[in-house]
Amino acid sequence: MKIVKTVAELSGQLASYRKENRKIGFVPTMGALHQGHLSLVKEAASQADVVVASVFVNPNQFNNADDLKRYPRDLSKDAAMLEAVKCELLFAPDVNEVYPEEDKRVFDFGSLETVMEGKYRPGHFNGVAQVVSRLFDMVKPDKAFFGLKDFQQLAVIQNLVQQLNLKVEIVPCAIIREDDGLAMSSRNALLTEEQRKNAPEIARTLFDSCNFVPELTIEALKKKVHDEINKSSELEVEYFEIVDGYTLQAVDNWTDSNYIVGCIAVFANKIRLIDNVTYKNKDHEY
Ligand code: PAF
């Protein structure tokens, strides 16, 4: 696997793939890789001729300076993991390479960004859109792979691609979980032993909640999930919303949409974990 740090080196390498007519699959990451990221690379390898990954901790998407400082970084470990799953090219730029000057673009994702993550992390999705649009411009991938754990991010990126009329196909990929159900996340490494022991309660409660659909009303199910997770002394729900999977707007009844998803953010002290569960999906098979 080649590792490049500049756009010039990246472009040179990409030009050789294009000359050979190889379709490029792209997996953008912020590093601190785990099996979830590697599953994206494997999916990319199965759908494209060459896999390009990026590792870049994007300062513009952190609305909390401590969260940015705490974010785990280990490029040589990440590179070894990517190489093992047949990634051919790793782009690991520094901040000046991605943002030679301040990115002042302001995107408008309408009601997709005023709820859930967008509501609790103001500016987050604008930062995601800035970096993803820049990376897409640099890599010009045929396909790009994103995990469904970041459910709202996926919707925002699909909207970004439409707005900018980009040629890239966005491929949603299944959530990868630890054996005890906890959704894989780079932030899991920051949990204390006690928090880590309690964290699977999030997924357990979400999965269990599916057994009460449609018997419980949406309001009652939301309360049940909240109360159950908050029973753990280590966990505190920030939000739990049951939404239309396309518009991300809250639904009041199980009959309001063909695609209904429960999205949650939970604090384990300062560590913020997100997850989601699909209650109803008549249109998609993931
Ligand atoms: O999901 C992530 O890891 C990041 O938000 C992304 C898409 C790599 C942009 O920095």
JSON list of C-alpha atoms in Angstrom, two decimals, residues 72-160:
[
{"chain": "A", "resi": 72, "resn": "PRO", "atom": "CA", "xyz": [-7.47, 8.92, 19.17]},
{"chain": "A", "resi": 73, "resn": "ARG", "atom": "CA", "xyz": [-4.68, 9.07, 16.54]},
{"chain": "A", "resi": 74, "resn": "ASP", "atom": "CA", "xyz": [-2.28, 6.31, 15.45]},
{"chain": "A", "resi": 75, "resn": "LEU", "atom": "CA", "xyz": [-1.40, 6.52, 11.76]},
{"chain": "A", "resi": 76, "resn": "SER", "atom": "CA", "xyz": [1.06, 3.63, 11.61]},
{"chain": "A", "resi": 77, "resn": "LYS", "atom": "CA", "xyz": [-1.45, 1.26, 13.24]},
{"chain": "A", "resi": 78, "resn": "ASP", "atom": "CA", "xyz": [-4.17, 2.51, 10.85]},
{"chain": "A", "resi": 79, "resn": "ALA", "atom": "CA", "xyz": [-1.88, 2.00, 7.85]},
{"chain": "A", "resi": 80, "resn": "ALA", "atom": "CA", "xyz": [-1.07, -1.59, 8.89]},
{"chain": "A", "resi": 81, "resn": "MET", "atom": "CA", "xyz": [-4.79, -2.38, 9.28]},
{"chain": "A", "resi": 82, "resn": "LEU", "atom": "CA", "xyz": [-5.65, -0.90, 5.88]},
{"chain": "A", "resi": 83, "resn": "GLU", "atom": "CA", "xyz": [-2.83, -2.75, 4.16]},
{"chain": "A", "resi": 84, "resn": "ALA", "atom": "CA", "xyz": [-4.08, -6.06, 5.60]},
{"chain": "A", "resi": 85, "resn": "VAL", "atom": "CA", "xyz": [-7.46, -5.60, 3.88]},
{"chain": "A", "resi": 86, "resn": "LYS", "atom": "CA", "xyz": [-5.97, -4.71, 0.49]},
{"chain": "A", "resi": 87, "resn": "CYS", "atom": "CA", "xyz": [-6.33, -0.95, 0.50]},
{"chain": "A", "resi": 88, "resn": "GLU", "atom": "CA", "xyz": [-3.95, 0.20, -2.27]},
{"chain": "A", "resi": 89, "resn": "LEU", "atom": "CA", "xyz": [-3.58, 3.87, -1.47]},
{"chain": "A", "resi": 90, "resn": "LEU", "atom": "CA", "xyz": [-3.79, 5.81, 1.78]},
{"chain": "A", "resi": 91, "resn": "PHE", "atom": "CA", "xyz": [-4.15, 9.58, 1.67]},
{"chain": "A", "resi": 92, "resn": "ALA", "atom": "CA", "xyz": [-3.09, 11.03, 5.02]},
{"chain": "A", "resi": 93, "resn": "PRO", "atom": "CA", "xyz": [-2.87, 14.79, 4.55]},
{"chain": "A", "resi": 94, "resn": "ASP", "atom": "CA", "xyz": [-2.23, 17.40, 7.20]},
{"chain": "A", "resi": 95, "resn": "VAL", "atom": "CA", "xyz": [-4.59, 20.28, 7.82]},
{"chain": "A", "resi": 96, "resn": "ASN", "atom": "CA", "xyz": [-2.86, 22.75, 5.47]},
{"chain": "A", "resi": 97, "resn": "GLU", "atom": "CA", "xyz": [-3.15, 20.31, 2.60]},
{"chain": "A", "resi": 98, "resn": "VAL", "atom": "CA", "xyz": [-6.91, 19.96, 2.99]},
{"chain": "A", "resi": 99, "resn": "TYR", "atom": "CA", "xyz": [-7.55, 23.58, 3.97]},
{"chain": "A", "resi": 100, "resn": "PRO", "atom": "CA", "xyz": [-4.81, 25.71, 2.33]},
{"chain": "A", "resi": 101, "resn": "GLU", "atom": "CA", "xyz": [-7.09, 28.56, 3.27]},
{"chain": "A", "resi": 102, "resn": "GLU", "atom": "CA", "xyz": [-10.05, 28.79, 5.60]},
{"chain": "A", "resi": 103, "resn": "ASP", "atom": "CA", "xyz": [-13.12, 27.03, 4.20]},
{"chain": "A", "resi": 104, "resn": "LYS", "atom": "CA", "xyz": [-15.90, 29.57, 4.55]},
{"chain": "A", "resi": 105, "resn": "ARG", "atom": "CA", "xyz": [-18.54, 27.65, 2.62]},
{"chain": "A", "resi": 106, "resn": "VAL", "atom": "CA", "xyz": [-21.90, 27.36, 4.34]},
{"chain": "A", "resi": 107, "resn": "PHE", "atom": "CA", "xyz": [-24.08, 24.47, 3.21]},
{"chain": "A", "resi": 108, "resn": "ASP", "atom": "CA", "xyz": [-27.82, 24.31, 3.63]},
{"chain": "A", "resi": 109, "resn": "PHE", "atom": "CA", "xyz": [-29.25, 20.88, 4.37]},
{"chain": "A", "resi": 110, "resn": "GLY", "atom": "CA", "xyz": [-32.63, 22.24, 5.46]},
{"chain": "A", "resi": 111, "resn": "SER", "atom": "CA", "xyz": [-34.48, 20.18, 8.01]},
{"chain": "A", "resi": 112, "resn": "LEU", "atom": "CA", "xyz": [-31.99, 17.28, 7.63]},
{"chain": "A", "resi": 113, "resn": "GLU", "atom": "CA", "xyz": [-29.52, 19.20, 9.78]},
{"chain": "A", "resi": 114, "resn": "THR", "atom": "CA", "xyz": [-31.77, 20.84, 12.38]},
{"chain": "A", "resi": 115, "resn": "VAL", "atom": "CA", "xyz": [-32.54, 17.62, 14.24]},
{"chain": "A", "resi": 116, "resn": "MET", "atom": "CA", "xyz": [-30.56, 15.09, 16.31]},
{"chain": "A", "resi": 117, "resn": "GLU", "atom": "CA", "xyz": [-26.78, 15.40, 15.66]},
{"chain": "A", "resi": 118, "resn": "GLY", "atom": "CA", "xyz": [-27.34, 18.68, 13.83]},
{"chain": "A", "resi": 119, "resn": "LYS", "atom": "CA", "xyz": [-29.28, 20.10, 16.77]},
{"chain": "A", "resi": 120, "resn": "TYR", "atom": "CA", "xyz": [-26.85, 18.94, 19.48]},
{"chain": "A", "resi": 121, "resn": "ARG", "atom": "CA", "xyz": [-23.64, 19.51, 17.51]},
{"chain": "A", "resi": 122, "resn": "PRO", "atom": "CA", "xyz": [-24.18, 22.84, 15.73]},
{"chain": "A", "resi": 123, "resn": "GLY", "atom": "CA", "xyz": [-21.85, 23.29, 12.75]},
{"chain": "A", "resi": 124, "resn": "HIS", "atom": "CA", "xyz": [-20.91, 19.59, 12.72]},
{"chain": "A", "resi": 125, "resn": "PHE", "atom": "CA", "xyz": [-22.51, 18.73, 9.40]},
{"chain": "A", "resi": 126, "resn": "ASN", "atom": "CA", "xyz": [-21.21, 21.88, 7.74]},
{"chain": "A", "resi": 127, "resn": "GLY", "atom": "CA", "xyz": [-17.71, 20.71, 8.69]},
{"chain": "A", "resi": 128, "resn": "VAL", "atom": "CA", "xyz": [-18.45, 17.19, 7.42]},
{"chain": "A", "resi": 129, "resn": "ALA", "atom": "CA", "xyz": [-19.75, 18.63, 4.12]},
{"chain": "A", "resi": 130, "resn": "GLN", "atom": "CA", "xyz": [-16.66, 20.84, 3.77]},
{"chain": "A", "resi": 131, "resn": "VAL", "atom": "CA", "xyz": [-14.22, 17.98, 4.19]},
{"chain": "A", "resi": 132, "resn": "VAL", "atom": "CA", "xyz": [-16.18, 15.36, 2.25]},
{"chain": "A", "resi": 133, "resn": "SER", "atom": "CA", "xyz": [-16.68, 17.71, -0.72]},
{"chain": "A", "resi": 134, "resn": "ARG", "atom": "CA", "xyz": [-12.94, 18.56, -0.68]},
{"chain": "A", "resi": 135, "resn": "LEU", "atom": "CA", "xyz": [-11.92, 14.91, -0.44]},
{"chain": "A", "resi": 136, "resn": "PHE", "atom": "CA", "xyz": [-14.34, 13.98, -3.24]},
{"chain": "A", "resi": 137, "resn": "ASP", "atom": "CA", "xyz": [-12.84, 16.75, -5.34]},
{"chain": "A", "resi": 138, "resn": "MET", "atom": "CA", "xyz": [-9.32, 15.46, -4.69]},
{"chain": "A", "resi": 139, "resn": "VAL", "atom": "CA", "xyz": [-10.03, 11.73, -5.14]},
{"chain": "A", "resi": 140, "resn": "LYS", "atom": "CA", "xyz": [-12.93, 11.88, -7.65]},
{"chain": "A", "resi": 141, "resn": "PRO", "atom": "CA", "xyz": [-14.07, 8.39, -6.67]},
{"chain": "A", "resi": 142, "resn": "ASP", "atom": "CA", "xyz": [-16.58, 6.33, -8.62]},
{"chain": "A", "resi": 143, "resn": "LYS", "atom": "CA", "xyz": [-18.07, 5.06, -5.36]},
{"chain": "A", "resi": 144, "resn": "ALA", "atom": "CA", "xyz": [-17.70, 6.13, -1.73]},
{"chain": "A", "resi": 145, "resn": "PHE", "atom": "CA", "xyz": [-18.54, 3.97, 1.28]},
{"chain": "A", "resi": 146, "resn": "PHE", "atom": "CA", "xyz": [-20.12, 5.18, 4.53]},
{"chain": "A", "resi": 147, "resn": "GLY", "atom": "CA", "xyz": [-21.38, 3.31, 7.58]},
{"chain": "A", "resi": 148, "resn": "LEU", "atom": "CA", "xyz": [-25.04, 3.37, 8.60]},
{"chain": "A", "resi": 149, "resn": "LYS", "atom": "CA", "xyz": [-24.03, 3.96, 12.23]},
{"chain": "A", "resi": 150, "resn": "ASP", "atom": "CA", "xyz": [-23.74, 7.64, 11.28]},
{"chain": "A", "resi": 151, "resn": "PHE", "atom": "CA", "xyz": [-27.26, 7.52, 9.90]},
{"chain": "A", "resi": 152, "resn": "GLN", "atom": "CA", "xyz": [-27.80, 11.27, 9.70]},
{"chain": "A", "resi": 153, "resn": "GLN", "atom": "CA", "xyz": [-24.33, 11.86, 8.21]},
{"chain": "A", "resi": 154, "resn": "LEU", "atom": "CA", "xyz": [-25.21, 9.46, 5.41]},
{"chain": "A", "resi": 155, "resn": "ALA", "atom": "CA", "xyz": [-28.43, 11.39, 4.64]},
{"chain": "A", "resi": 156, "resn": "VAL", "atom": "CA", "xyz": [-26.53, 14.69, 4.67]},
{"chain": "A", "resi": 157, "resn": "ILE", "atom": "CA", "xyz": [-23.80, 13.33, 2.36]},
{"chain": "A", "resi": 158, "resn": "GLN", "atom": "CA", "xyz": [-26.39, 11.93, -0.07]},
{"chain": "A", "resi": 159, "resn": "ASN", "atom": "CA", "xyz": [-27.98, 15.38, -0.10]},
{"chain": "A", "resi": 160, "resn": "LEU", "atom": "CA", "xyz": [-24.56, 17.02, -0.61]}
]
